[in-house]
Tab-separated table of C-alpha atoms and ligand atoms in Angstrom:
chain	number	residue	atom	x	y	z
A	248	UNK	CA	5.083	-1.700	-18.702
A	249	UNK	CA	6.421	1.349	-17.700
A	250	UNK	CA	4.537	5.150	-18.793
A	251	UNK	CA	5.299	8.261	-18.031
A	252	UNK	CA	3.376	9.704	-15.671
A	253	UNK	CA	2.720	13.393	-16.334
A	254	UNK	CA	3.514	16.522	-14.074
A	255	UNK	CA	0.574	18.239	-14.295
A	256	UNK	CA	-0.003	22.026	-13.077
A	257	UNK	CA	-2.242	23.209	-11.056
A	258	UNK	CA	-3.889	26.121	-12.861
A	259	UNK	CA	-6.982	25.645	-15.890
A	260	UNK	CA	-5.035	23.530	-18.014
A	261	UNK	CA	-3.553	21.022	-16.138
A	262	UNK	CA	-6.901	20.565	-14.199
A	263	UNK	CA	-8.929	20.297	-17.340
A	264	UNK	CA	-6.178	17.980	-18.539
A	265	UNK	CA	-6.530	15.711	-15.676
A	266	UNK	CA	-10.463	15.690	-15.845
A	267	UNK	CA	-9.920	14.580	-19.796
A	268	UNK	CA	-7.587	11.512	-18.684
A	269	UNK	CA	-10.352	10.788	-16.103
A	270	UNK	CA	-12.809	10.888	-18.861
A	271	UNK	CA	-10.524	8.590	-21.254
A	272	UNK	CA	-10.456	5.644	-17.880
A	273	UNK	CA	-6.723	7.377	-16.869
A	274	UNK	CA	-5.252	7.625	-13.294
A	275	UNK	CA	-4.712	10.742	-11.771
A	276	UNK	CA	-3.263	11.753	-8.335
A	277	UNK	CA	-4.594	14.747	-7.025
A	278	UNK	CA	-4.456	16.664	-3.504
A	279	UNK	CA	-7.303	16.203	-1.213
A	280	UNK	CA	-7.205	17.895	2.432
A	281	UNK	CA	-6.063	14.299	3.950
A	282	UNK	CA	-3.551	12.875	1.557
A	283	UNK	CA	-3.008	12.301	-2.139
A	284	UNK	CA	-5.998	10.056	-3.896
A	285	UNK	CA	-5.089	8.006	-6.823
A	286	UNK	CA	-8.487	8.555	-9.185
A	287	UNK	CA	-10.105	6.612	-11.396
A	288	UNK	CA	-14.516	6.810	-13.264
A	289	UNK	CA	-15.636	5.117	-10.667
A	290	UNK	CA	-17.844	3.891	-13.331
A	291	UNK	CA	-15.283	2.377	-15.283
A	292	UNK	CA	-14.763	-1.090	-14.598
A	293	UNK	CA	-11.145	-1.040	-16.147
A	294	UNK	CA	-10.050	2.118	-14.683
A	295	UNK	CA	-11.023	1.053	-11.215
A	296	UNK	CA	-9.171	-2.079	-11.879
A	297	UNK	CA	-6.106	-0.282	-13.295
A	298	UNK	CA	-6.316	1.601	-9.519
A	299	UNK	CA	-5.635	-1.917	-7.664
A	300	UNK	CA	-2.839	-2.968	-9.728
A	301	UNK	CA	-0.602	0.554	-9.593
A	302	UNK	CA	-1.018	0.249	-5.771
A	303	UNK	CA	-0.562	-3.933	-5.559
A	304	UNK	CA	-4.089	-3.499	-3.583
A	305	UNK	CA	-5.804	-6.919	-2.847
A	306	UNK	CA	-9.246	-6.647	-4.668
A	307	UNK	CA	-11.023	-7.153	-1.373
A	308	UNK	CA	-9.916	-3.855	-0.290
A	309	UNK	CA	-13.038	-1.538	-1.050
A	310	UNK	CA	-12.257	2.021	-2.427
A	311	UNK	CA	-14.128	5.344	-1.040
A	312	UNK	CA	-16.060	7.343	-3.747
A	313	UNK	CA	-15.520	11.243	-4.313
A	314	UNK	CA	-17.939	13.423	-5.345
A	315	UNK	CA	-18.264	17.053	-5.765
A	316	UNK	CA	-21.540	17.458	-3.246
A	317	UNK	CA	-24.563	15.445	-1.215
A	318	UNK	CA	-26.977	15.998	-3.949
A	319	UNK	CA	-23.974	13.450	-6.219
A	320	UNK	CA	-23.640	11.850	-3.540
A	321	UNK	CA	-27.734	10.635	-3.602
A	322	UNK	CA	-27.061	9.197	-6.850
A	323	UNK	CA	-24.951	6.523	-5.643
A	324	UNK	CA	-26.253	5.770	-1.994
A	325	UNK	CA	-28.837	5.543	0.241
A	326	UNK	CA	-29.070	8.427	3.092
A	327	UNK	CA	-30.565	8.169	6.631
A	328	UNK	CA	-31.708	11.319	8.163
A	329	UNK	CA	-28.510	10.689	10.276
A	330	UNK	CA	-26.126	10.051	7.563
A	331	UNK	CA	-27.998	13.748	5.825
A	332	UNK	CA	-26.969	15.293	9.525
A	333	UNK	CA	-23.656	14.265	9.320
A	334	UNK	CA	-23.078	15.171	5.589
A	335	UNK	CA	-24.755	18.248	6.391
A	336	UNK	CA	-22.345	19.211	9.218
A	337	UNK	CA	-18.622	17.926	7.908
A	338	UNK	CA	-18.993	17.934	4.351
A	339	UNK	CA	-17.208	18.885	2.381
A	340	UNK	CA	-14.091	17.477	4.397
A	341	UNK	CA	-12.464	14.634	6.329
A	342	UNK	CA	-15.172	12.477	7.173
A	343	UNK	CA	-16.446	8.986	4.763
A	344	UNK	CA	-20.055	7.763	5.235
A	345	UNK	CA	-20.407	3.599	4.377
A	346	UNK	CA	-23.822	4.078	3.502
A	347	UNK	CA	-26.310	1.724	1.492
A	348	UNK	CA	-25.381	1.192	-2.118
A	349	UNK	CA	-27.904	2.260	-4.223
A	350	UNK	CA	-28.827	-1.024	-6.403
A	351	UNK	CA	-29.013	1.932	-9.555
A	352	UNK	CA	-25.761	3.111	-8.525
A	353	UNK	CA	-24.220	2.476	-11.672
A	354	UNK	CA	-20.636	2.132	-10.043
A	355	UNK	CA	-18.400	-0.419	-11.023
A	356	UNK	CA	-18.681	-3.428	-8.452
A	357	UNK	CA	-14.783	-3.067	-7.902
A	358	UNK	CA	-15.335	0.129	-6.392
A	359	UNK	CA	-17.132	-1.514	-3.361
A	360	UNK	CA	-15.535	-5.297	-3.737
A	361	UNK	CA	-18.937	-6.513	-4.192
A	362	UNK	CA	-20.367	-4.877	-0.699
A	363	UNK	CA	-23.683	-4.146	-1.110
A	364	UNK	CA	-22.409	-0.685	1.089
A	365	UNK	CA	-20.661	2.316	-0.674
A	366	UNK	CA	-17.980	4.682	0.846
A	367	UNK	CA	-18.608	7.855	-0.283
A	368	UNK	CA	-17.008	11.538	0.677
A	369	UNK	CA	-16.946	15.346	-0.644
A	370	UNK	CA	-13.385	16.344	0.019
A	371	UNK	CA	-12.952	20.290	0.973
A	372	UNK	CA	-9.208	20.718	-0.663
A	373	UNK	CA	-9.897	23.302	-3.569
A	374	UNK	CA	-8.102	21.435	-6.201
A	375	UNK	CA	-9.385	18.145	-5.299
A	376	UNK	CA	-13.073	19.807	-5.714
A	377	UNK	CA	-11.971	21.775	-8.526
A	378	UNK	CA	-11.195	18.534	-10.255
A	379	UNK	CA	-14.643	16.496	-9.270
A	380	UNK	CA	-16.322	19.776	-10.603
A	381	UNK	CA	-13.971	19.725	-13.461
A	382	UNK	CA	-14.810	15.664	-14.481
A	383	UNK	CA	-18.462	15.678	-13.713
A	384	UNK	CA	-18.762	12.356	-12.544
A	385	UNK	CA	-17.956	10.035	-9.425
A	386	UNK	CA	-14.131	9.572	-8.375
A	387	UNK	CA	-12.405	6.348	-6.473
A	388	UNK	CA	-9.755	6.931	-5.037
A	389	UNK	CA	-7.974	5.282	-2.118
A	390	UNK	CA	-4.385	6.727	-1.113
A	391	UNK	CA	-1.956	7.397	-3.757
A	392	UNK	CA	0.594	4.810	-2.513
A	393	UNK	CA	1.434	1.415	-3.081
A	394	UNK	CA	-0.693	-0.237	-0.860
A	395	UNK	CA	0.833	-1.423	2.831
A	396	UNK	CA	3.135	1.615	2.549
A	397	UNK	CA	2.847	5.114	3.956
A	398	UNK	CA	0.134	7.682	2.771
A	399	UNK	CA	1.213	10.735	0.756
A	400	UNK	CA	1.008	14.127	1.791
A	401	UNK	CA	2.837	15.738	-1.087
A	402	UNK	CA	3.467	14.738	-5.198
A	403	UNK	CA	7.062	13.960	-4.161
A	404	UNK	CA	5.556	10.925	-2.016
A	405	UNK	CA	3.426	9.867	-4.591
A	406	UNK	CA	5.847	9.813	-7.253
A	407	UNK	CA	8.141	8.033	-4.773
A	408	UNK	CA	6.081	5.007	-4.943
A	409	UNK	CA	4.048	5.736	-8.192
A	410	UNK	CA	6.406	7.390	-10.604
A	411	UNK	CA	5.673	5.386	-14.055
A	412	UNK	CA	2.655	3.527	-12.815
A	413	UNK	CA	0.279	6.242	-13.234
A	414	UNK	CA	-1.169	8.805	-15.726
A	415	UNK	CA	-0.482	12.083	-14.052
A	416	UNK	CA	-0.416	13.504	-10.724
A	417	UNK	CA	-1.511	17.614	-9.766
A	418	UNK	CA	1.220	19.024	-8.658
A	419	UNK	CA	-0.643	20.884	-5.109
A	420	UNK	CA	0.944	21.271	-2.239
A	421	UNK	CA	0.941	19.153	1.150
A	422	UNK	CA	-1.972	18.088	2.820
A	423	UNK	CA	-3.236	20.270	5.257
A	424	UNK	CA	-4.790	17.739	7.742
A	425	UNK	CA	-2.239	15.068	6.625
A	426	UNK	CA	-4.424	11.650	7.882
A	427	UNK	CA	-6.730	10.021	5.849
A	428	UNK	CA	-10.807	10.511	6.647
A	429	UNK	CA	-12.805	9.115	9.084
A	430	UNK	CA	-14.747	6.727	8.056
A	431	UNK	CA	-18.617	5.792	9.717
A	432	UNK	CA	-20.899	3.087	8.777
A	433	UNK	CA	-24.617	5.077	9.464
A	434	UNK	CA	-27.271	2.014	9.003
A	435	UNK	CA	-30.542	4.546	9.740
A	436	UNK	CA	-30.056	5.780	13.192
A	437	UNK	CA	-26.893	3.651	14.081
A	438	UNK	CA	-23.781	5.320	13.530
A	439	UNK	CA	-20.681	3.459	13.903
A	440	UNK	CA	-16.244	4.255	13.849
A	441	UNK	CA	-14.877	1.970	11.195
A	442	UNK	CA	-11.479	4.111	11.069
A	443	UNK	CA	-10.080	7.165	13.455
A	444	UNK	CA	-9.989	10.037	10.636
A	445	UNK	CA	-9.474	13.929	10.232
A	446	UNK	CA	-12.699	14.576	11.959
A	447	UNK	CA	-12.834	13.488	15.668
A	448	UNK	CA	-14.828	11.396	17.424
A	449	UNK	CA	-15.464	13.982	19.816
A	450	UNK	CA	-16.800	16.294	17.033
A	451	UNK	CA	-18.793	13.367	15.881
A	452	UNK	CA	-20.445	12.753	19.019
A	453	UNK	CA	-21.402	16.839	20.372
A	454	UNK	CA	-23.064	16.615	16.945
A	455	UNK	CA	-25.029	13.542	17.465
A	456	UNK	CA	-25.841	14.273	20.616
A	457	UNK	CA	-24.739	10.389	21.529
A	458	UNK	CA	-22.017	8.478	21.859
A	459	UNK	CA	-21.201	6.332	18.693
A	460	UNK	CA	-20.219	2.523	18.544
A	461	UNK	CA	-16.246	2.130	18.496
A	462	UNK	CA	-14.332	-0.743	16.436
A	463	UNK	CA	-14.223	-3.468	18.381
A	464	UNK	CA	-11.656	-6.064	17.887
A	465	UNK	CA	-9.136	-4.713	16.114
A	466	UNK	CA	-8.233	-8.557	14.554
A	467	UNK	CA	-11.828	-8.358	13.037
A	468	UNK	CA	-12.467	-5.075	11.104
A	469	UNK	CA	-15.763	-4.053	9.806
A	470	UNK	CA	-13.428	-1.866	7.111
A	471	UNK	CA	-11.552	-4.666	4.862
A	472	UNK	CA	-8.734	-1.569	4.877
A	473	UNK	CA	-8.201	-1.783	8.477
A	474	UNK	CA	-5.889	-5.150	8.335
A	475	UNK	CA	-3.260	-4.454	10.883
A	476	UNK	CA	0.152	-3.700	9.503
A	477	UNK	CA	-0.111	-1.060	6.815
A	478	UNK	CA	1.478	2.403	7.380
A	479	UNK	CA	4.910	0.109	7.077
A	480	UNK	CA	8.577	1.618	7.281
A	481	UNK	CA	11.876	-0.304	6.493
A	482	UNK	CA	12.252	0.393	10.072
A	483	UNK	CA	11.357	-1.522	12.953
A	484	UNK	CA	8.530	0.772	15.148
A	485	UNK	CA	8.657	1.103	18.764
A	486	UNK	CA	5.387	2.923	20.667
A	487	UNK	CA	4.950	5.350	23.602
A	488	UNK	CA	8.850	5.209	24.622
A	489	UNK	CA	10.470	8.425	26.114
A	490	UNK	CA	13.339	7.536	26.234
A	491	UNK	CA	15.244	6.239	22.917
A	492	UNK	CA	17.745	3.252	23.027
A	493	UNK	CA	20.741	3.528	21.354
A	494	UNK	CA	19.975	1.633	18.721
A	495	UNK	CA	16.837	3.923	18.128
A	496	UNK	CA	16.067	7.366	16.822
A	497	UNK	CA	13.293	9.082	17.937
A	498	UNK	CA	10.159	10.545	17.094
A	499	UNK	CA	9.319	13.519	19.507
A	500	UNK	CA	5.633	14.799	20.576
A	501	UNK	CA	5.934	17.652	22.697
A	502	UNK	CA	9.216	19.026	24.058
A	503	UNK	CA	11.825	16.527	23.620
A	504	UNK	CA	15.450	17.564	23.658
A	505	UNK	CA	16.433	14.269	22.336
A	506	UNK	CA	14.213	13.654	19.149
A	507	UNK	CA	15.662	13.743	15.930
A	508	UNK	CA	12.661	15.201	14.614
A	509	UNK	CA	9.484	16.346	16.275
A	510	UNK	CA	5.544	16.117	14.966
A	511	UNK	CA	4.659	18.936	17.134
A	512	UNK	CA	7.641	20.613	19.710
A	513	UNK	CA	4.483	22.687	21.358
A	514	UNK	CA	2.047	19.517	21.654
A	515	UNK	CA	-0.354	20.749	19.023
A	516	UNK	CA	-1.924	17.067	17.994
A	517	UNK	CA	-3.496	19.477	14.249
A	518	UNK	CA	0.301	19.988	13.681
A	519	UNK	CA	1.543	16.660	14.656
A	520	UNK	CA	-1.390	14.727	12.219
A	521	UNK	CA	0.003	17.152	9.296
A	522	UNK	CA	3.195	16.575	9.944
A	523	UNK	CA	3.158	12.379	10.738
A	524	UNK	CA	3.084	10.688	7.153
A	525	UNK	CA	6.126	13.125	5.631
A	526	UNK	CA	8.075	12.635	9.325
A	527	UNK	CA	7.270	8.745	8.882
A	528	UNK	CA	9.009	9.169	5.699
A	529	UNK	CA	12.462	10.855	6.906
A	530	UNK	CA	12.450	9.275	10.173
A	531	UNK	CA	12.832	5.849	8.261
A	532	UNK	CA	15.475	6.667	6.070
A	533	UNK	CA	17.440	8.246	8.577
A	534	UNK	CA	16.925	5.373	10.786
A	535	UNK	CA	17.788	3.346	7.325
A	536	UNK	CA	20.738	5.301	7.119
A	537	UNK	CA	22.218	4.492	10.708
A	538	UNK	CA	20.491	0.645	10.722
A	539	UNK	CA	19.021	2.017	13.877
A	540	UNK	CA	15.221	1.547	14.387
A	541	UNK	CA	12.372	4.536	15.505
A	542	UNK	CA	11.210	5.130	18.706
A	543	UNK	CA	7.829	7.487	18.825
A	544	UNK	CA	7.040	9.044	22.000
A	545	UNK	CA	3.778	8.877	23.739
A	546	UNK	CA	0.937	10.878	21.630
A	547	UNK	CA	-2.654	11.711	23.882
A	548	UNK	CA	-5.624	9.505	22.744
A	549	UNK	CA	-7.835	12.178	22.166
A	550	UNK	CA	-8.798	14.684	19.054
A	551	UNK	CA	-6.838	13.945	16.461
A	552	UNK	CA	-4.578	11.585	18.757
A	553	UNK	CA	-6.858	8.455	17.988
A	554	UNK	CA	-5.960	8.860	14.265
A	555	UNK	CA	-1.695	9.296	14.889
A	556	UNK	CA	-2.175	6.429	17.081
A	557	UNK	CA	-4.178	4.356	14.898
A	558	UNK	CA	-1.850	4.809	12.279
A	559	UNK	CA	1.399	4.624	14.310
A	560	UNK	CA	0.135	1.236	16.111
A	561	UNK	CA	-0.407	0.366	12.002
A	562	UNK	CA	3.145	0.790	11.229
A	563	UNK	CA	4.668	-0.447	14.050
A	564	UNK	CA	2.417	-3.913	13.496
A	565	UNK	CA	4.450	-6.954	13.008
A	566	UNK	CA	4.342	-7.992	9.298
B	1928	TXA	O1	-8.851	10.594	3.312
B	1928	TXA	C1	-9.143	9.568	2.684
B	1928	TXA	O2	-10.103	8.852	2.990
B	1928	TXA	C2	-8.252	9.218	1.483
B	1928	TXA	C3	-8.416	10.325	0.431
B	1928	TXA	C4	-7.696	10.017	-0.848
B	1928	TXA	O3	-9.783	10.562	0.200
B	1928	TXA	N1	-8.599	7.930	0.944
B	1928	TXA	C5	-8.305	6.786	1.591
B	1928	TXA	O4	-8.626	5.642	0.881
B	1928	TXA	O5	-7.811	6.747	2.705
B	1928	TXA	P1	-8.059	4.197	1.250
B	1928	TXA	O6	-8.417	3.351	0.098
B	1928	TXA	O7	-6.611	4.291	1.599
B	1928	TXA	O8	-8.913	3.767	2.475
B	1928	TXA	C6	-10.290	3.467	2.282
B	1928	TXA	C7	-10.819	2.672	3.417
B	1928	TXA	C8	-10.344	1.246	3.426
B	1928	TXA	O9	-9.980	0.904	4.763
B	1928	TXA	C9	-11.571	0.454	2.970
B	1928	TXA	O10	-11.601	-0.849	3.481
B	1928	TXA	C10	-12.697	1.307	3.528
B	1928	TXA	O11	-12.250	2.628	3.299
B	1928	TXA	N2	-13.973	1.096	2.799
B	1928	TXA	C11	-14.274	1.458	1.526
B	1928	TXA	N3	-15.524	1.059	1.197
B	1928	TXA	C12	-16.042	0.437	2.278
B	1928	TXA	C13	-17.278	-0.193	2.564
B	1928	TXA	N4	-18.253	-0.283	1.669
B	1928	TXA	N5	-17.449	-0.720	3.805
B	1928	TXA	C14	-16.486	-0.645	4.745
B	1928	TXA	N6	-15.279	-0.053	4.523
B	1928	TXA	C15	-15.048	0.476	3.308
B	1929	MG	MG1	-4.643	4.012	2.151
């Protein structure tokens, strides 16, 4: 049945609006510094299963949990000294721990599909804080978009796919970062990449002092998110070309006379990963437009690169 999903603004009365739908087992869409999170009581078995069906999300698919600070987050899962080192150095901001699920959580078991492991981050965007602050209590939220498609990095995005099948969205701005967290599994002193995220490995790693354990096969993720097409465009995808077909338009990294729109015309990988899900977006209805398909040129695997790439080799995946 279709609602309407309200506009809200960002100042004290839309947020304290959108903490009161929280509270009453609504949906919300809010900004975070990655993309937009569609929000649910993570203790609220119906709420969290309201979240799966507005995206079309198979229930398999666990959902990260969004609290305002560590000491929240110690309510719901179990910390190493490793996973307090981490927290300690990139929180709040784009990094998810998969940490041990407390067994007095008190999280709805849709939240983690059962796992007996919780996702759990502190996101640094002021209005997505302002609204954990604001509600009190834990937050799910995976991307606000129906599931497969590309992540939002502004409301018009998530009212492109949403619009009707949700409570409410805050009206912020776009995403600074613009790709989802990274997300680690820390089992005590073993800290391992589940997904290529806003903070790098690299970062990861001069922090750790040690190299950390990289996905292996990417046909058998440890992260039931990480199934390979997703990220998905009407248009056909192809990687690492520099030089577009005919038939193609392309996707420019760096200076590239013939792109039809650019993630980053000065190489800047920061600009490119802000830029990639709204560029996605265009790129595919102009290539719509002309039934042409998108070419991307070659991005660096390094930084930020791994993420772009992950998500790029995502949406070009053959579904
Ligand atoms: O930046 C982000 O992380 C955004 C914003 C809204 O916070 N959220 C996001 O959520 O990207 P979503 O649902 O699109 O991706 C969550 C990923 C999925 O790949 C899921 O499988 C994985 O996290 N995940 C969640 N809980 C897990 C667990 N217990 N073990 C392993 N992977 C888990
Ligand atoms: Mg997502």
């Amino acid at each position: 049945m279709e609602q309407k999903t309200a506009k809200l603004t960002v100042d004290k009365a839309g947020m304290n609006r959108a903490a009161e739908l929280l509270a009453a087992g609504g949906l919300v869409a809010f900004p975070t510094e990655t993309v937009y999170g569609l929000g649910a009581d993570a203790r609220n078995d119906a709420a969290v299963a309201a979240i799966y069906a507005a995206k079309g999300r198979p229930g398999f698919n666990p959902l990260i949990v969004h609290v305002a600070d560590l000491a929240v987050a110690e309510k719901y899962a179990t910390f190493s000294n490793t996973a307090r080192r981490l927290a300690a150095a990139f929180w709040p901001g784009p990094l998810s721990l998969v940490l041990p699920l407390r067994a007095d959580a008190g999280l709805s078991e849709r939240v983690t599909a059962g796992l007996d492991s919780v996702a759990i981050r502190v996101p640094a965007h002021p209005l997505g804080h302002g609204l954990l602050m604001a509600f009190g209590g834990p937050v799910a939220a995976p991307s606000a978009n129906i599931s497969g498609r590309v992540s939002p990095t502004t409301p018009a995005h998530v009212l492109d796919g949403l619009d009707g099948r949700i409570d409410a969205v805050l009206i912020g701005g776009a995403c600074d970062v613009g790709v989802e967290s990274t997300i680690l599994s820390v089992v005590g002193d073993t800290v391992a990449l589940l997904r290529a995220g806003g903070v790098t490995i690299e970062q990861i790693e001069t922090l750790l002092g040690a190299g950390i354990r990289r996905p292996a096969d990417p046909d058998t993720p440890q992260s039931p998110g990480q199934i390979a097409s997703h990220y998905a465009p009407a248009a056909l995808i192809r990687l690492n070309a520099t030089t577009p077909r005919t038939d193609e338009v392309l996707l420019g990294f760096g200076e590239h006379p013939q792109a039809e729109l650019n993630l980053s015309p000065r190489g800047d990988l920061a600009e490119a990963a802000a830029n990639l899900f709204a560029m996605l977006r265009r790129i595919d209805a102009i290539a719509t437009t002309q039934e042409a398909s998108i070419a991307v040129a070659p991005i660096p695997m390094q930084g930020l690169g791994l993420a772009i790439n992950d998500r790029l080799t995502r949406a070009a995946a053959p579904r």
